[in-house]
Amino acid sequence: IAFSTLLTLVGSLSLASDYPSFVAAFDEFSEALETVDPMLFAGLDAAVRSFGWGAIGTGLAYIGALSAARFLAGLPFSLYATFVIEERFGFNRTTARTYLLDLVKGLLLALVLGGPVLALVLWRFTWAGPSAWTWCWGALSAITLAIQFVAPTWIMPLFNTFTPLEDGALRSAILDYAGRVRFPLQRS
């Protein structure tokens, strides 16, 4: 999408019903600007290989550097989306402090969870040969399934405050439906 088209959209939007189309256009524009020049990959590869950290350490450094570059390139767009676009449409309840804390928590989670998972994938590639992709697919599938069970109780509360649904028609309808389909709910 051309920058002039994006500016035209910004000038013409006034209703919350325009929000989805505007966000889609903004995402497309920001992703295009975040694209890294392919010539940088070779230079980065040479730089991280020069450290002599072995296959796993070099892979972690390479992908970490790419992730850091992508993060830094996308940060202005994330700030704009949160504090300008969402504010304009009345959706923003995020303070600068909350934004910063969520950013730090997200980066720490990426390091704590993503680092070991990436190291596992790289390690599998060092010894599994042509069948490495099958091993990695299996390991990542198992990890993804495990995270589905862990996320609601350990990860999501880091970013959100959850409160029980108040008594009323919605709560009753959900509990009735769960009972009809025999879905076990913890009643609180």
Coordinates of N, CA and C in Angstrom, one line a residue:
I1 N 0.9 -1.2 0.0 CA 0.0 0.0 0.0 C 0.9 1.2 0.0
A2 N 0.5 2.2 -0.8 CA 1.3 3.4 -0.9 C 1.1 4.3 0.3
F3 N 2.2 5.0 0.7 CA 2.1 5.9 1.8 C 1.0 7.0 1.6
S4 N 0.8 7.4 0.4 CA -0.2 8.4 0.1 C -1.6 7.9 0.4
T5 N -1.8 6.6 0.0 CA -3.1 5.9 0.3 C -3.3 5.8 1.8
L6 N -2.3 5.5 2.5 CA -2.4 5.4 4.0 C -2.8 6.8 4.6
L7 N -2.2 7.8 4.1 CA -2.5 9.2 4.6 C -3.9 9.6 4.2
T8 N -4.4 9.1 3.0 CA -5.8 9.4 2.6 C -6.7 8.7 3.6
L9 N -6.4 7.4 3.9 CA -7.2 6.7 4.8 C -7.3 7.4 6.2
V10 N -6.1 7.8 6.7 CA -6.1 8.5 8.0 C -7.0 9.7 8.0
G11 N -7.0 10.5 6.9 CA -7.8 11.7 6.8 C -9.2 11.5 6.7
S12 N -9.6 10.3 6.2 CA -11.1 10.1 5.9 C -11.7 9.3 7.0
L13 N -11.0 8.7 8.0 CA -11.6 7.9 9.0 C -12.1 8.7 10.1
S14 N -13.3 8.3 10.6 CA -13.8 9.0 11.7 C -14.7 8.1 12.6
L15 N -15.1 7.0 12.1 CA -16.0 6.1 12.8 C -15.2 4.8 13.2
A16 N -15.6 4.2 14.3 CA -15.0 3.0 14.8 C -15.2 1.9 13.8
S17 N -16.3 2.0 13.0 CA -16.5 0.9 12.0 C -15.4 0.9 10.9
D18 N -14.6 2.0 10.8 CA -13.5 2.1 9.9 C -12.2 1.4 10.4
Y19 N -12.3 1.1 11.7 CA -11.1 0.6 12.4 C -10.4 -0.6 11.7
P20 N -11.2 -1.7 11.4 CA -10.5 -2.8 10.8 C -9.8 -2.6 9.5
S21 N -10.4 -1.8 8.6 CA -9.8 -1.5 7.3 C -8.6 -0.6 7.5
F22 N -8.6 0.3 8.5 CA -7.5 1.1 8.7 C -6.3 0.3 9.3
V23 N -6.6 -0.5 10.3 CA -5.6 -1.3 10.9 C -4.9 -2.2 9.9
A24 N -5.7 -2.8 9.0 CA -5.2 -3.7 8.0 C -4.2 -3.0 7.1
A25 N -4.6 -1.8 6.6 CA -3.8 -0.9 5.8 C -2.5 -0.5 6.5
F26 N -2.6 -0.2 7.8 CA -1.4 0.2 8.5 C -0.5 -0.9 8.7
D27 N -1.0 -2.1 9.0 CA -0.2 -3.3 9.2 C 0.6 -3.6 7.9
E28 N -0.1 -3.6 6.8 CA 0.5 -3.8 5.5 C 1.7 -2.9 5.3
F29 N 1.4 -1.6 5.5 CA 2.4 -0.5 5.3 C 3.6 -0.7 6.2
S30 N 3.4 -1.0 7.5 CA 4.5 -1.1 8.5 C 5.3 -2.4 8.2
E31 N 4.6 -3.5 7.8 CA 5.4 -4.7 7.5 C 6.3 -4.5 6.3
A32 N 5.8 -3.7 5.3 CA 6.7 -3.4 4.2 C 7.9 -2.6 4.6
L33 N 7.7 -1.7 5.5 CA 8.9 -0.9 5.9 C 9.8 -1.7 6.8
E34 N 9.3 -2.7 7.5 CA 10.2 -3.5 8.4 C 11.0 -4.5 7.7
T35 N 10.8 -4.7 6.4 CA 11.5 -5.7 5.7 C 13.0 -5.4 5.7
V36 N 13.8 -6.4 6.0 CA 15.3 -6.2 6.1 C 15.9 -6.5 4.8
D37 N 16.9 -5.7 4.5 CA 17.6 -5.8 3.2 C 18.4 -7.2 3.2
P38 N 18.1 -8.1 2.2 CA 18.7 -9.4 2.2 C 20.3 -9.3 2.2
M39 N 20.9 -8.3 1.8 CA 22.3 -8.2 1.8 C 22.9 -8.1 3.2
L40 N 22.1 -7.7 4.2 CA 22.5 -7.7 5.6 C 22.7 -9.1 6.2
F41 N 21.9 -10.1 5.6 CA 22.0 -11.4 6.2 C 23.4 -12.0 6.1
A42 N 24.1 -11.8 5.0 CA 25.4 -12.3 4.8 C 26.4 -11.7 5.7
G43 N 26.3 -10.4 5.9 CA 27.2 -9.7 6.9 C 26.9 -10.1 8.3
L44 N 25.7 -10.3 8.7 CA 25.4 -10.7 10.0 C 25.9 -12.1 10.2
D45 N 25.7 -13.0 9.2 CA 26.2 -14.4 9.3 C 27.7 -14.4 9.6
A46 N 28.4 -13.6 8.8 CA 29.9 -13.6 9.0 C 30.2 -13.1 10.3
A47 N 29.5 -12.1 10.8 CA 29.8 -11.5 12.1 C 29.6 -12.5 13.3
V48 N 28.5 -13.2 13.3 CA 28.2 -14.1 14.4 C 29.1 -15.4 14.3
R49 N 29.4 -15.8 13.1 CA 30.4 -16.9 12.9 C 31.7 -16.6 13.4
S50 N 32.1 -15.3 13.4 CA 33.5 -14.9 13.8 C 33.6 -15.1 15.3
F51 N 32.5 -15.2 16.1 CA 32.6 -15.4 17.5 C 33.1 -16.8 17.9
G52 N 32.9 -17.7 17.0 CA 33.4 -19.1 17.3 C 32.6 -19.8 18.4
W53 N 31.3 -19.6 18.4 CA 30.4 -20.1 19.5 C 29.8 -21.5 19.1
G54 N 30.2 -22.1 18.0 CA 29.6 -23.4 17.6 C 28.3 -23.2 17.0
A55 N 27.7 -24.3 16.5 CA 26.5 -24.2 15.7 C 25.3 -23.6 16.5
I56 N 25.1 -24.1 17.7 CA 23.9 -23.7 18.5 C 24.1 -22.2 18.9
G57 N 25.3 -21.9 19.5 CA 25.5 -20.5 19.9 C 25.4 -19.5 18.8
T58 N 26.0 -19.9 17.6 CA 26.0 -19.0 16.5 C 24.5 -18.9 16.0
G59 N 23.8 -20.0 15.9 CA 22.4 -19.9 15.5 C 21.6 -19.0 16.4
L60 N 21.8 -19.2 17.7 CA 21.0 -18.3 18.7 C 21.4 -16.9 18.5
A61 N 22.7 -16.6 18.3 CA 23.1 -15.2 18.1 C 22.5 -14.6 16.8
Y62 N 22.6 -15.4 15.8 CA 22.1 -14.9 14.5 C 20.6 -14.6 14.5
I63 N 19.8 -15.6 15.0 CA 18.4 -15.4 15.1 C 18.0 -14.3 16.1
G64 N 18.8 -14.3 17.2 CA 18.5 -13.2 18.2 C 18.8 -11.8 17.6
A65 N 19.8 -11.7 16.8 CA 20.1 -10.4 16.2 C 19.0 -10.0 15.2
L66 N 18.6 -11.0 14.4 CA 17.5 -10.7 13.5 C 16.2 -10.3 14.2
S67 N 15.9 -11.0 15.3 CA 14.7 -10.7 16.1 C 14.8 -9.3 16.7
A68 N 16.0 -9.0 17.2 CA 16.2 -7.6 17.8 C 16.0 -6.6 16.7
A69 N 16.6 -6.8 15.5 CA 16.4 -5.8 14.4 C 15.0 -5.7 14.0
R70 N 14.3 -6.8 13.9 CA 12.8 -6.7 13.6 C 12.0 -6.0 14.7
F71 N 12.4 -6.3 15.9 CA 11.7 -5.6 17.0 C 11.9 -4.1 17.0
L72 N 13.2 -3.7 16.8 CA 13.5 -2.3 16.8 C 12.8 -1.6 15.6
A73 N 12.8 -2.3 14.4 CA 12.2 -1.7 13.2 C 10.7 -1.5 13.4
G74 N 10.1 -2.5 14.2 CA 8.6 -2.4 14.3 C 8.1 -1.6 15.5
L75 N 9.1 -1.2 16.4 CA 8.7 -0.5 17.6 C 7.9 0.8 17.3
P76 N 8.4 1.6 16.4 CA 7.7 2.9 16.2 C 6.2 2.6 15.7
F77 N 6.1 1.6 14.9 CA 4.8 1.2 14.4 C 3.8 0.7 15.5
S78 N 4.4 -0.1 16.4 CA 3.7 -0.6 17.5 C 3.2 0.6 18.4
L79 N 4.1 1.5 18.7 CA 3.8 2.7 19.5 C 2.7 3.5 18.8
Y80 N 2.8 3.7 17.5 CA 1.8 4.5 16.8 C 0.5 3.8 16.8
A81 N 0.5 2.5 16.5 CA -0.8 1.7 16.5 C -1.5 1.8 17.9
T82 N -0.7 1.7 19.0 CA -1.3 1.7 20.3 C -1.7 3.1 20.7
F83 N -0.9 4.0 20.6 CA -1.1 5.3 21.2 C -1.8 6.4 20.2
V84 N -1.8 6.1 19.0 CA -2.4 7.0 18.0 C -3.7 6.4 17.4
I85 N -3.5 5.2 16.7 CA -4.7 4.6 16.1 C -5.7 4.2 17.1
E86 N -5.3 3.4 18.0 CA -6.3 2.9 19.0 C -6.9 4.0 19.8
E87 N -6.1 5.0 20.1 CA -6.7 6.2 20.8 C -7.7 7.0 19.9
R88 N -7.4 7.1 18.7 CA -8.3 7.8 17.8 C -9.7 7.1 17.7
F89 N -9.7 5.8 17.7 CA -10.9 5.0 17.6 C -11.5 4.7 19.0
G90 N -10.9 5.2 20.1 CA -11.4 5.0 21.4 C -11.2 3.7 22.0
F91 N -10.2 2.9 21.5 CA -9.9 1.6 22.0 C -8.8 1.5 23.0
N92 N -8.0 2.6 23.1 CA -6.8 2.5 23.9 C -7.0 2.7 25.4
R93 N -6.6 1.8 26.2 CA -6.7 1.9 27.6 C -5.3 1.7 28.2
T94 N -4.3 1.7 27.3 CA -2.9 1.4 27.7 C -2.2 2.7 28.1
T95 N -1.5 2.6 29.2 CA -0.6 3.7 29.6 C 0.8 3.4 29.1
A96 N 1.6 4.4 29.1 CA 3.0 4.2 28.7 C 3.7 3.2 29.6
R97 N 3.3 3.3 30.9 CA 3.9 2.3 31.9 C 3.5 0.9 31.6
T98 N 2.2 0.7 31.3 CA 1.7 -0.6 31.0 C 2.3 -1.2 29.7
Y99 N 2.4 -0.3 28.7 CA 3.0 -0.7 27.4 C 4.5 -1.1 27.7
L100 N 5.2 -0.4 28.4 CA 6.6 -0.7 28.7 C 6.8 -2.0 29.5
L101 N 5.9 -2.2 30.5 CA 6.0 -3.4 31.3 C 5.6 -4.6 30.4
D102 N 4.6 -4.5 29.6 CA 4.2 -5.6 28.7 C 5.3 -5.9 27.7
L103 N 6.0 -4.9 27.3 CA 7.1 -5.1 26.4 C 8.2 -5.8 27.0
V104 N 8.6 -5.5 28.2 CA 9.7 -6.1 29.0 C 9.3 -7.6 29.3
K105 N 8.0 -7.8 29.7 CA 7.6 -9.1 30.0 C 7.6 -10.0 28.8
G106 N 7.1 -9.4 27.7 CA 7.2 -10.2 26.4 C 8.6 -10.6 26.0
L107 N 9.5 -9.6 26.1 CA 10.9 -9.9 25.8 C 11.5 -11.0 26.7
L108 N 11.2 -10.9 28.0 CA 11.7 -11.9 28.9 C 11.1 -13.3 28.6
L109 N 9.8 -13.3 28.3 CA 9.2 -14.6 27.9 C 9.8 -15.2 26.7
A110 N 10.1 -14.3 25.7 CA 10.7 -14.8 24.5 C 12.1 -15.4 24.8
L111 N 12.8 -14.8 25.7 CA 14.1 -15.3 26.1 C 14.0 -16.6 26.8
V112 N 13.1 -16.6 27.8 CA 13.0 -17.8 28.7 C 12.4 -19.0 28.0
L113 N 11.4 -18.7 27.2 CA 10.7 -19.8 26.4 C 11.3 -20.1 25.1
G114 N 11.5 -19.0 24.3 CA 12.0 -19.1 22.9 C 13.4 -19.5 22.8
G115 N 14.3 -19.0 23.7 CA 15.7 -19.4 23.6 C 15.9 -20.9 23.7
P116 N 15.4 -21.5 24.8 CA 15.6 -23.0 24.9 C 14.9 -23.8 23.8
V117 N 13.8 -23.3 23.3 CA 13.1 -24.0 22.2 C 14.0 -23.9 20.9
L118 N 14.5 -22.7 20.7 CA 15.3 -22.5 19.5 C 16.6 -23.3 19.6
A119 N 17.2 -23.4 20.8 CA 18.4 -24.2 21.0 C 18.1 -25.7 20.8
L120 N 16.9 -26.1 21.2 CA 16.5 -27.5 20.9 C 16.4 -27.8 19.4
V121 N 15.8 -26.9 18.7 CA 15.7 -27.0 17.3 C 17.0 -27.0 16.6
L122 N 17.9 -26.1 17.0 CA 19.2 -26.1 16.4 C 20.0 -27.3 16.7
W123 N 19.9 -27.8 18.0 CA 20.6 -29.0 18.4 C 20.1 -30.2 17.6
R124 N 18.8 -30.3 17.3 CA 18.2 -31.4 16.5 C 18.8 -31.4 15.1
F125 N 19.0 -30.2 14.6 CA 19.5 -30.1 13.2 C 21.0 -30.5 13.1
T126 N 21.7 -30.4 14.3 CA 23.1 -30.8 14.2 C 23.3 -32.3 14.2
W127 N 22.3 -33.0 14.7 CA 22.5 -34.5 14.7 C 21.5 -35.3 13.9
A128 N 20.4 -34.7 13.5 CA 19.3 -35.5 12.9 C 19.4 -35.6 11.4
G129 N 20.3 -34.8 10.8 CA 20.5 -34.9 9.3 C 19.2 -34.6 8.6
P130 N 18.9 -35.4 7.5 CA 17.8 -35.1 6.6 C 16.4 -35.2 7.4
S131 N 16.4 -36.0 8.5 CA 15.1 -36.1 9.2 C 14.9 -35.1 10.2
A132 N 15.8 -34.1 10.3 CA 15.7 -33.0 11.3 C 14.3 -32.3 11.3
W133 N 13.8 -32.1 10.1 CA 12.5 -31.4 10.1 C 11.4 -32.1 10.8
T134 N 11.5 -33.5 10.7 CA 10.4 -34.3 11.4 C 10.6 -34.2 12.9
W135 N 11.8 -34.3 13.4 CA 12.1 -34.2 14.8 C 11.6 -32.8 15.3
C136 N 12.0 -31.8 14.6 CA 11.6 -30.4 15.0 C 10.1 -30.2 15.0
W137 N 9.5 -30.7 13.9 CA 8.0 -30.6 13.9 C 7.4 -31.3 15.1
G138 N 7.8 -32.5 15.4 CA 7.3 -33.2 16.6 C 7.5 -32.5 17.9
A139 N 8.8 -32.0 18.0 CA 9.1 -31.3 19.3 C 8.3 -30.0 19.4
L140 N 8.2 -29.2 18.3 CA 7.5 -28.0 18.3 C 6.0 -28.2 18.5
S141 N 5.4 -29.3 17.9 CA 4.0 -29.6 18.1 C 3.8 -29.9 19.6
A142 N 4.6 -30.7 20.2 CA 4.5 -31.0 21.6 C 4.6 -29.8 22.5
I143 N 5.5 -28.9 22.2 CA 5.7 -27.7 23.0 C 4.5 -26.8 22.8
T144 N 4.0 -26.7 21.6 CA 2.8 -25.8 21.4 C 1.6 -26.4 22.1
L145 N 1.4 -27.7 22.1 CA 0.3 -28.2 22.9 C 0.5 -28.0 24.4
A146 N 1.7 -28.1 24.9 CA 1.9 -27.9 26.3 C 1.7 -26.4 26.7
I147 N 2.1 -25.5 25.8 CA 1.8 -24.1 26.1 C 0.3 -23.8 26.1
Q148 N -0.5 -24.5 25.3 CA -1.9 -24.3 25.3 C -2.5 -24.5 26.7
F149 N -1.9 -25.4 27.5 CA -2.4 -25.7 28.8 C -1.8 -24.8 29.8
V150 N -0.6 -24.3 29.6 CA 0.1 -23.5 30.6 C -0.3 -22.0 30.4
A151 N -0.5 -21.6 29.2 CA -0.7 -20.1 29.0 C -1.8 -19.5 29.8
P152 N -3.0 -20.1 29.9 CA -4.1 -19.4 30.6 C -3.8 -19.2 32.1
T153 N -3.0 -20.1 32.7 CA -2.8 -20.0 34.1 C -1.5 -19.3 34.5
W154 N -0.4 -19.4 33.6 CA 0.9 -18.9 34.0 C 1.3 -17.7 33.1
I155 N 1.0 -17.7 31.9 CA 1.4 -16.6 31.0 C 0.4 -15.5 30.8
M156 N -0.8 -15.8 30.5 CA -1.8 -14.7 30.3 C -2.0 -13.8 31.5
P157 N -2.0 -14.3 32.8 CA -2.1 -13.4 33.9 C -1.0 -12.4 34.1
L158 N 0.2 -12.7 33.4 CA 1.2 -11.7 33.4 C 0.9 -10.4 32.7
F159 N 0.0 -10.5 31.7 CA -0.4 -9.4 30.9 C -1.8 -8.9 31.1
N160 N -2.7 -9.7 31.8 CA -4.1 -9.3 31.9 C -4.5 -9.6 33.4
T161 N -5.6 -8.9 33.7 CA -6.2 -9.1 35.0 C -7.5 -9.8 34.8
F162 N -7.7 -11.0 35.3 CA -8.9 -11.8 35.1 C -9.8 -11.7 36.4
T163 N -11.0 -11.5 36.2 CA -12.0 -11.5 37.3 C -13.1 -12.4 36.9
P164 N -13.7 -13.1 37.9 CA -14.9 -14.0 37.5 C -16.0 -13.2 36.9
L165 N -16.7 -13.8 36.1 CA -17.9 -13.2 35.4 C -19.0 -13.0 36.5
E166 N -19.5 -11.8 36.5 CA -20.6 -11.5 37.5 C -21.8 -12.3 37.3
D167 N -22.6 -12.5 38.3 CA -23.9 -13.2 38.1 C -24.8 -12.4 37.2
G168 N -25.5 -13.1 36.4 CA -26.4 -12.4 35.4 C -26.7 -13.3 34.3
A169 N -27.3 -12.8 33.3 CA -27.8 -13.5 32.1 C -26.7 -14.2 31.3
L170 N -25.6 -13.5 31.1 CA -24.5 -14.0 30.4 C -23.8 -15.2 31.1
R171 N -23.6 -15.0 32.4 CA -23.0 -16.1 33.2 C -23.9 -17.3 33.2
S172 N -25.2 -17.1 33.4 CA -26.1 -18.2 33.4 C -26.2 -18.9 32.0
A173 N -26.2 -18.2 31.0 CA -26.2 -18.8 29.6 C -25.0 -19.6 29.4
I174 N -23.8 -19.1 29.8 CA -22.6 -19.9 29.6 C -22.6 -21.2 30.4
L175 N -23.0 -21.1 31.7 CA -23.0 -22.2 32.5 C -24.0 -23.3 32.0
D176 N -25.2 -22.8 31.6 CA -26.2 -23.7 31.0 C -25.7 -24.4 29.8
Y177 N -25.1 -23.7 28.9 CA -24.6 -24.3 27.7 C -23.5 -25.3 28.0
A178 N -22.6 -24.9 28.9 CA -21.5 -25.9 29.3 C -22.1 -27.1 29.9
G179 N -23.2 -27.0 30.7 CA -23.8 -28.2 31.2 C -24.4 -29.0 30.1
R180 N -25.1 -28.4 29.1 CA -25.7 -29.2 28.1 C -24.7 -29.9 27.2
V181 N -23.6 -29.4 27.0 CA -22.5 -30.1 26.2 C -21.6 -30.9 27.0
R182 N -21.9 -30.9 28.3 CA -21.1 -31.7 29.3 C -19.6 -31.2 29.3
F183 N -19.4 -29.9 29.3 CA -18.1 -29.3 29.4 C -17.9 -28.9 30.8
P184 N -16.9 -29.5 31.5 CA -16.7 -29.2 32.9 C -16.1 -27.8 33.1
L185 N -16.8 -27.0 33.9 CA -16.4 -25.7 34.3 C -16.1 -25.7 35.8
Q186 N -15.1 -24.9 36.2 CA -14.9 -24.7 37.6 C -15.8 -23.6 38.0
R187 N -16.7 -23.9 38.9 CA -17.7 -22.8 39.4 C -17.0 -22.1 40.5
S188 N -17.0 -20.7 40.3 CA -16.5 -19.9 41.4 C -17.5 -18.7 41.7

